[in-house]
mmCIF file of C-alpha atoms in Angstrom:
data_model
loop_
_atom_site.group_PDB
_atom_site.id
_atom_site.type_symbol
_atom_site.label_atom_id
_atom_site.label_comp_id
_atom_site.label_asym_id
_atom_site.label_seq_id
_atom_site.Cartn_x
_atom_site.Cartn_y
_atom_site.Cartn_z
ATOM 1 C CA MET A 6 120.136 116.068 127.306
ATOM 2 C CA LEU A 7 117.508 114.251 129.386
ATOM 3 C CA PRO A 8 118.396 112.062 132.411
ATOM 4 C CA ASP A 9 120.349 108.823 131.933
ATOM 5 C CA PRO A 10 118.463 105.913 130.320
ATOM 6 C CA PRO A 11 117.462 104.150 133.584
ATOM 7 C CA VAL A 12 115.593 107.287 134.696
ATOM 8 C CA TYR A 13 114.179 108.450 131.386
ATOM 9 C CA PRO A 14 111.603 105.694 130.585
ATOM 10 C CA SER A 15 109.765 106.052 133.903
ATOM 11 C CA ALA A 16 109.666 109.815 133.433
ATOM 12 C CA VAL A 17 108.103 109.691 129.965
ATOM 13 C CA LYS A 18 105.868 106.594 130.215
ATOM 14 C CA PRO A 19 102.860 108.511 131.628
ATOM 15 C CA ILE A 20 103.116 110.884 128.659
ATOM 16 C CA LEU A 21 103.264 108.023 126.151
ATOM 17 C CA ASP A 22 100.354 105.923 127.484
ATOM 18 C CA PRO A 23 97.427 108.277 126.720
ATOM 19 C CA ALA A 24 98.255 108.693 122.999
ATOM 20 C CA PRO A 25 95.159 107.739 120.933
ATOM 21 C CA PRO A 26 95.258 106.346 117.376
ATOM 22 C CA ALA A 27 96.506 108.749 114.723
ATOM 23 C CA PRO A 28 93.721 110.690 112.995
ATOM 24 C CA SER A 29 93.188 110.517 109.253
ATOM 25 C CA HIS A 30 94.450 113.430 107.141
ATOM 26 C CA GLY A 31 93.316 112.578 103.641
ATOM 27 C CA ALA A 32 95.998 111.897 101.064
ATOM 28 C CA MET A 33 98.767 111.908 103.642
ATOM 29 C CA SER A 34 97.285 108.739 105.220
ATOM 30 C CA ASP A 35 97.263 106.703 101.971
ATOM 31 C CA ALA A 36 100.775 105.427 102.720
ATOM 32 C CA PRO A 37 102.791 105.218 105.948
ATOM 33 C CA ARG A 38 104.332 108.584 106.679
ATOM 34 C CA LYS A 39 108.091 108.529 107.201
ATOM 35 C CA VAL A 40 109.674 110.204 110.206
ATOM 36 C CA LEU A 41 113.441 110.605 110.431
ATOM 37 C CA VAL A 42 114.532 110.815 114.085
ATOM 38 C CA ILE A 43 118.030 112.286 114.454
ATOM 39 C CA GLU A 44 118.926 111.720 118.096
ATOM 40 C CA ASP A 45 122.057 110.348 119.766
ATOM 41 C CA ASP A 46 120.450 109.225 123.048
ATOM 42 C CA PRO A 47 119.310 105.578 122.640
ATOM 43 C CA ALA A 48 116.618 105.826 125.338
ATOM 44 C CA ILE A 49 114.982 108.820 123.677
ATOM 45 C CA ARG A 50 115.220 107.150 120.260
ATOM 46 C CA ARG A 51 113.457 104.075 121.651
ATOM 47 C CA PHE A 52 110.762 106.229 123.241
ATOM 48 C CA LEU A 53 110.144 108.146 120.010
ATOM 49 C CA HIS A 54 110.228 104.968 117.918
ATOM 50 C CA VAL A 55 107.555 103.269 120.042
ATOM 51 C CA ALA A 56 105.399 106.402 120.293
ATOM 52 C CA LEU A 57 105.490 107.127 116.560
ATOM 53 C CA GLU A 58 105.048 103.531 115.384
ATOM 54 C CA SER A 59 101.955 103.299 117.601
ATOM 55 C CA GLN A 60 100.574 106.174 115.495
ATOM 56 C CA SER A 61 101.279 104.312 112.204
ATOM 57 C CA TYR A 62 104.421 106.242 111.277
ATOM 58 C CA GLN A 63 107.390 104.561 109.610
ATOM 59 C CA VAL A 64 110.380 105.506 111.759
ATOM 60 C CA ILE A 65 113.930 105.940 110.445
ATOM 61 C CA GLU A 66 116.681 106.499 112.999
ATOM 62 C CA ALA A 67 120.010 108.338 112.835
ATOM 63 C CA ARG A 68 122.476 108.725 115.699
ATOM 64 C CA THR A 69 124.698 111.438 114.212
ATOM 65 C CA ALA A 70 124.373 114.469 111.964
ATOM 66 C CA LYS A 71 126.359 112.718 109.220
ATOM 67 C CA GLU A 72 124.036 109.719 109.322
ATOM 68 C CA GLY A 73 121.026 112.045 109.451
ATOM 69 C CA LEU A 74 122.116 113.933 106.327
ATOM 70 C CA LEU A 75 122.631 110.675 104.448
ATOM 71 C CA LYS A 76 119.245 109.244 105.425
ATOM 72 C CA ALA A 77 117.472 112.545 104.756
ATOM 73 C CA GLY A 78 118.735 112.337 101.175
ATOM 74 C CA LEU A 79 118.033 108.629 100.668
ATOM 75 C CA ASP A 80 114.766 108.028 102.502
ATOM 76 C CA GLN A 81 112.756 111.160 101.642
ATOM 77 C CA ALA A 82 111.141 111.530 105.071
ATOM 78 C CA ASP A 83 107.891 113.461 105.465
ATOM 79 C CA VAL A 84 109.164 115.133 108.643
ATOM 80 C CA ILE A 85 112.384 115.218 110.680
ATOM 81 C CA ILE A 86 112.575 115.189 114.466
ATOM 82 C CA LEU A 87 115.931 116.663 115.407
ATOM 83 C CA ASP A 88 117.928 116.901 118.622
ATOM 84 C CA LEU A 89 120.406 119.779 118.761
ATOM 85 C CA GLY A 90 123.085 118.117 120.903
ATOM 86 C CA LEU A 91 124.551 115.686 118.378
ATOM 87 C CA PRO A 92 128.071 114.280 118.834
ATOM 88 C CA ASP A 93 129.515 115.329 115.474
ATOM 89 C CA MET A 94 127.682 118.586 114.663
ATOM 90 C CA ASP A 95 125.382 121.040 116.364
ATOM 91 C CA GLY A 96 121.764 120.529 115.304
ATOM 92 C CA VAL A 97 121.456 124.177 114.269
ATOM 93 C CA ASP A 98 124.275 123.730 111.734
ATOM 94 C CA LEU A 99 122.622 120.536 110.525
ATOM 95 C CA THR A 100 119.365 122.437 110.047
ATOM 96 C CA ARG A 101 121.144 125.005 107.895
ATOM 97 C CA GLN A 102 122.703 122.248 105.781
ATOM 98 C CA LEU A 103 119.343 120.549 105.293
ATOM 99 C CA ARG A 104 117.681 123.833 104.358
ATOM 100 C CA ALA A 105 120.278 124.368 101.624
ATOM 101 C CA TRP A 106 118.587 121.648 99.564
ATOM 102 C CA SER A 107 115.439 120.414 101.313
ATOM 103 C CA SER A 108 112.094 121.839 102.454
ATOM 104 C CA VAL A 109 111.245 118.829 104.641
ATOM 105 C CA PRO A 110 109.611 119.981 107.913
ATOM 106 C CA ILE A 111 112.000 119.968 110.870
ATOM 107 C CA VAL A 112 110.672 119.770 114.430
ATOM 108 C CA VAL A 113 113.408 120.317 117.016
ATOM 109 C CA VAL A 114 113.105 118.474 120.318
ATOM 110 C CA SER A 115 115.850 119.617 122.650
ATOM 111 C CA ALA A 116 116.765 119.986 126.302
ATOM 112 C CA ARG A 117 117.962 123.497 125.475
ATOM 113 C CA GLY A 118 115.160 125.606 126.840
ATOM 114 C CA LYS A 119 116.615 129.108 126.604
ATOM 115 C CA GLU A 120 114.766 131.569 124.420
ATOM 116 C CA GLN A 121 117.862 132.366 122.374
ATOM 117 C CA ASP A 122 118.379 128.672 121.558
ATOM 118 C CA LYS A 123 114.843 128.524 120.172
ATOM 119 C CA VAL A 124 115.267 131.717 118.158
ATOM 120 C CA VAL A 125 118.545 130.526 116.608
ATOM 121 C CA ALA A 126 117.076 127.141 115.628
ATOM 122 C CA LEU A 127 113.937 128.670 114.131
ATOM 123 C CA ASP A 128 115.899 131.306 112.238
ATOM 124 C CA ALA A 129 118.143 128.540 110.878
ATOM 125 C CA GLY A 130 115.091 126.952 109.255
ATOM 126 C CA ALA A 131 113.411 124.706 111.838
ATOM 127 C CA ASP A 132 109.614 124.663 111.598
ATOM 128 C CA ASP A 133 108.950 124.178 115.291
ATOM 129 C CA TYR A 134 110.693 123.673 118.629
ATOM 130 C CA LEU A 135 109.700 121.553 121.621
ATOM 131 C CA THR A 136 111.628 121.484 124.895
ATOM 132 C CA LYS A 137 112.252 118.110 126.563
ATOM 133 C CA PRO A 138 110.383 116.555 128.247
ATOM 134 C CA PHE A 139 107.425 116.957 125.902
ATOM 135 C CA GLY A 140 103.985 115.386 125.482
ATOM 136 C CA VAL A 141 103.385 112.972 122.627
ATOM 137 C CA GLN A 142 100.113 114.671 121.721
ATOM 138 C CA GLU A 143 101.795 118.056 121.278
ATOM 139 C CA LEU A 144 104.590 116.537 119.201
ATOM 140 C CA LEU A 145 102.096 114.752 116.938
ATOM 141 C CA ALA A 146 100.039 117.917 116.483
ATOM 142 C CA ARG A 147 103.100 119.984 115.528
ATOM 143 C CA MET A 148 104.186 117.272 113.090
ATOM 144 C CA ARG A 149 100.755 117.139 111.417
ATOM 145 C CA VAL A 150 100.644 120.900 110.922
ATOM 146 C CA ALA A 151 104.156 120.924 109.448
ATOM 147 C CA MET A 152 103.338 118.091 107.041
ATOM 148 C CA ARG A 153 100.075 119.675 105.904
ATOM 149 C CA ARG A 154 101.954 122.865 105.124
ATOM 150 C CA ARG A 155 104.578 121.001 103.094
ATOM 151 C CA ALA A 156 101.892 119.051 101.206
ATOM 152 C CA GLY A 157 100.295 122.305 100.076
ATOM 153 C CA THR A 158 97.080 121.640 102.029
ATOM 154 C CA GLY A 159 97.837 123.958 104.901
ATOM 155 C CA PRO A 160 96.019 127.185 105.701
ATOM 156 C CA GLY A 161 98.587 129.282 103.857
ATOM 157 C CA GLU A 162 97.510 127.682 100.537
ATOM 158 C CA GLN A 163 93.805 128.480 100.941
ATOM 159 C CA SER A 164 91.951 131.566 99.746
ATOM 160 C CA ILE A 165 89.558 131.350 102.705
ATOM 161 C CA PHE A 166 90.937 130.592 106.149
ATOM 162 C CA ARG A 167 88.845 129.860 109.223
ATOM 163 C CA VAL A 168 89.891 129.573 112.839
ATOM 164 C CA ALA A 169 87.632 129.688 115.902
ATOM 165 C CA ASN A 170 84.880 132.210 114.963
ATOM 166 C CA VAL A 171 87.082 134.176 112.534
ATOM 167 C CA THR A 172 86.976 133.920 108.725
ATOM 168 C CA VAL A 173 89.607 135.530 106.514
ATOM 169 C CA ASP A 174 88.898 135.806 102.772
ATOM 170 C CA MET A 175 92.328 136.658 101.401
ATOM 171 C CA ALA A 176 91.116 137.034 97.826
ATOM 172 C CA ALA A 177 88.603 139.688 98.891
ATOM 173 C CA ARG A 178 90.795 141.022 101.710
ATOM 174 C CA ARG A 179 87.907 140.673 104.169
ATOM 175 C CA VAL A 180 88.027 139.603 107.804
ATOM 176 C CA LEU A 181 84.861 138.440 109.550
ATOM 177 C CA LEU A 182 84.196 137.819 113.231
ATOM 178 C CA ASP A 183 80.961 135.893 113.794
ATOM 179 C CA GLN A 184 80.071 136.751 110.167
ATOM 180 C CA LYS A 185 80.437 140.488 110.805
ATOM 181 C CA GLN A 186 83.175 142.382 108.977
ATOM 182 C CA VAL A 187 86.069 143.657 111.082
ATOM 183 C CA HIS A 188 88.178 146.595 109.962
ATOM 184 C CA LEU A 189 91.938 145.971 110.174
ATOM 185 C CA THR A 190 94.661 148.492 109.460
ATOM 186 C CA PRO A 191 97.104 147.568 106.667
ATOM 187 C CA ASN A 192 99.773 146.510 109.168
ATOM 188 C CA GLU A 193 97.305 144.483 111.231
ATOM 189 C CA TYR A 194 96.152 142.725 108.069
ATOM 190 C CA ARG A 195 99.739 142.011 106.952
ATOM 191 C CA LEU A 196 100.579 140.586 110.376
ATOM 192 C CA LEU A 197 97.481 138.376 110.358
ATOM 193 C CA THR A 198 97.992 137.045 106.825
ATOM 194 C CA THR A 199 101.684 136.386 107.465
ATOM 195 C CA LEU A 200 100.718 134.267 110.474
ATOM 196 C CA ILE A 201 98.056 132.495 108.384
ATOM 197 C CA LYS A 202 100.522 131.660 105.605
ATOM 198 C CA HIS A 203 102.742 129.984 108.194
ATOM 199 C CA ALA A 204 99.920 128.712 110.438
ATOM 200 C CA GLY A 205 101.142 126.342 113.128
ATOM 201 C CA LYS A 206 104.749 127.456 112.786
ATOM 202 C CA VAL A 207 106.548 129.574 115.357
ATOM 203 C CA LEU A 208 107.594 132.817 113.660
ATOM 204 C CA THR A 209 110.401 134.723 115.342
ATOM 205 C CA HIS A 210 110.269 138.439 116.049
ATOM 206 C CA ALA A 211 113.026 139.006 113.493
ATOM 207 C CA PHE A 212 111.151 137.133 110.755
ATOM 208 C CA LEU A 213 107.886 138.983 111.334
ATOM 209 C CA LEU A 214 109.551 142.380 111.514
ATOM 210 C CA LYS A 215 111.387 141.769 108.240
ATOM 211 C CA GLU A 216 108.256 140.435 106.493
ATOM 212 C CA ILE A 217 105.999 143.303 107.558
ATOM 213 C CA TRP A 218 108.220 146.357 108.045
ATOM 214 C CA GLY A 219 111.376 145.421 106.139
ATOM 215 C CA PRO A 220 114.993 144.752 107.183
ATOM 216 C CA SER A 221 115.489 148.178 108.725
ATOM 217 C CA SER A 222 113.010 147.326 111.502
ATOM 218 C CA ALA A 223 115.236 144.730 113.181
ATOM 219 C CA GLY A 224 114.985 144.960 116.949
ATOM 220 C CA GLU A 225 111.760 147.003 116.961
ATOM 221 C CA THR A 226 109.792 144.283 118.765
ATOM 222 C CA HIS A 227 107.461 146.843 120.333
ATOM 223 C CA TYR A 228 105.833 147.162 116.887
ATOM 224 C CA LEU A 229 104.813 143.525 117.104
ATOM 225 C CA ARG A 230 103.517 143.793 120.651
ATOM 226 C CA VAL A 231 101.327 146.763 119.744
ATOM 227 C CA TYR A 232 99.847 145.241 116.585
ATOM 228 C CA MET A 233 99.409 141.778 118.091
ATOM 229 C CA ASN A 234 97.537 143.307 121.005
ATOM 230 C CA GLN A 235 95.322 145.212 118.554
ATOM 231 C CA LEU A 236 94.617 142.043 116.564
ATOM 232 C CA ARG A 237 93.670 140.181 119.710
ATOM 233 C CA GLN A 238 91.385 142.979 120.832
ATOM 234 C CA LYS A 239 89.571 142.788 117.484
ATOM 235 C CA LEU A 240 89.515 139.020 116.843
ATOM 236 C CA GLU A 241 89.905 137.029 120.053
ATOM 237 C CA VAL A 242 86.898 136.464 122.326
ATOM 238 C CA ASN A 243 89.128 137.263 125.293
ATOM 239 C CA ALA A 244 92.239 139.240 124.317
ATOM 240 C CA THR A 245 93.930 138.417 127.634
ATOM 241 C CA ARG A 246 93.484 134.675 127.010
ATOM 242 C CA PRO A 247 93.989 134.197 123.267
ATOM 243 C CA VAL A 248 93.182 130.817 121.751
ATOM 244 C CA PHE A 249 94.735 131.158 118.284
ATOM 245 C CA LEU A 250 97.007 134.245 118.256
ATOM 246 C CA LEU A 251 99.581 132.751 120.594
ATOM 247 C CA THR A 252 102.791 134.117 122.102
ATOM 248 C CA GLU A 253 105.945 132.002 122.189
ATOM 249 C CA ALA A 254 107.626 133.773 125.090
ATOM 250 C CA GLY A 255 110.806 135.563 124.115
ATOM 251 C CA VAL A 256 110.745 133.981 120.651
ATOM 252 C CA GLY A 257 107.830 135.251 118.595
ATOM 253 C CA TYR A 258 104.243 134.314 117.749
ATOM 254 C CA ARG A 259 102.275 131.358 116.364
ATOM 255 C CA LEU A 260 98.805 131.086 114.878
ATOM 256 C CA GLU A 261 97.137 127.880 116.100
ATOM 257 C CA PRO A 262 95.069 126.653 113.105
ATOM 258 C CA ASP A 263 93.111 124.008 115.034
ATOM 259 C CA ALA A 264 91.776 126.342 117.737
ATOM 260 C CA GLY A 265 88.050 125.894 118.204
ATOM 261 C CA ALA A 266 88.021 122.767 116.017
#
């Protein structure tokens, strides 16, 4: 958990102040979007409540996993912000219970910063994972991507996907860089389109290996390193400083859909 309440507000206030008004995202902005915050620390709940309400979100609070499950079923939130260290149940177990009946996006915000904690939460069904303390702008961006994906307006639902100076026509199976066709091997193409279908979401090594090479490839993370490096060499302007094919250290990879926007 973060420091005790007297210390926490002064530590996060500089992060909260610069947050600009929430941008418009079409149909999702027609009504206030609901955010369910499941967090037992009252100072962090207050911080999140103020930050999210300032961005025109309707905030619902839960202090325990039991209360969170009840409100998730009753209030039909557009996105859940979840702490892992709840008093009555670990947040990973709560994620699994939610995933048994709901596809609502889940963004974990936790003081647990170890790579294995992130992997376990993501494999349990979380859409994204932020380590405390976090910036409001990053949290809002991750939430928007998760909600677009759930609404069916995310990159994974489009036939043509564009990011930076790359265009992928999935119907024609063509990849263009600066309007010039780029040849990708079958595995490179499968890796790229898998990332596109889940754009904005952190995909663990285990998930990608299973999706591309099947269940027998578990643990063969060197496959991913090789093919990700090849993709970056072909599609990124600077392969050593990628802007959209991003590494989540020790966890997996994420395609940033808003790069170059």
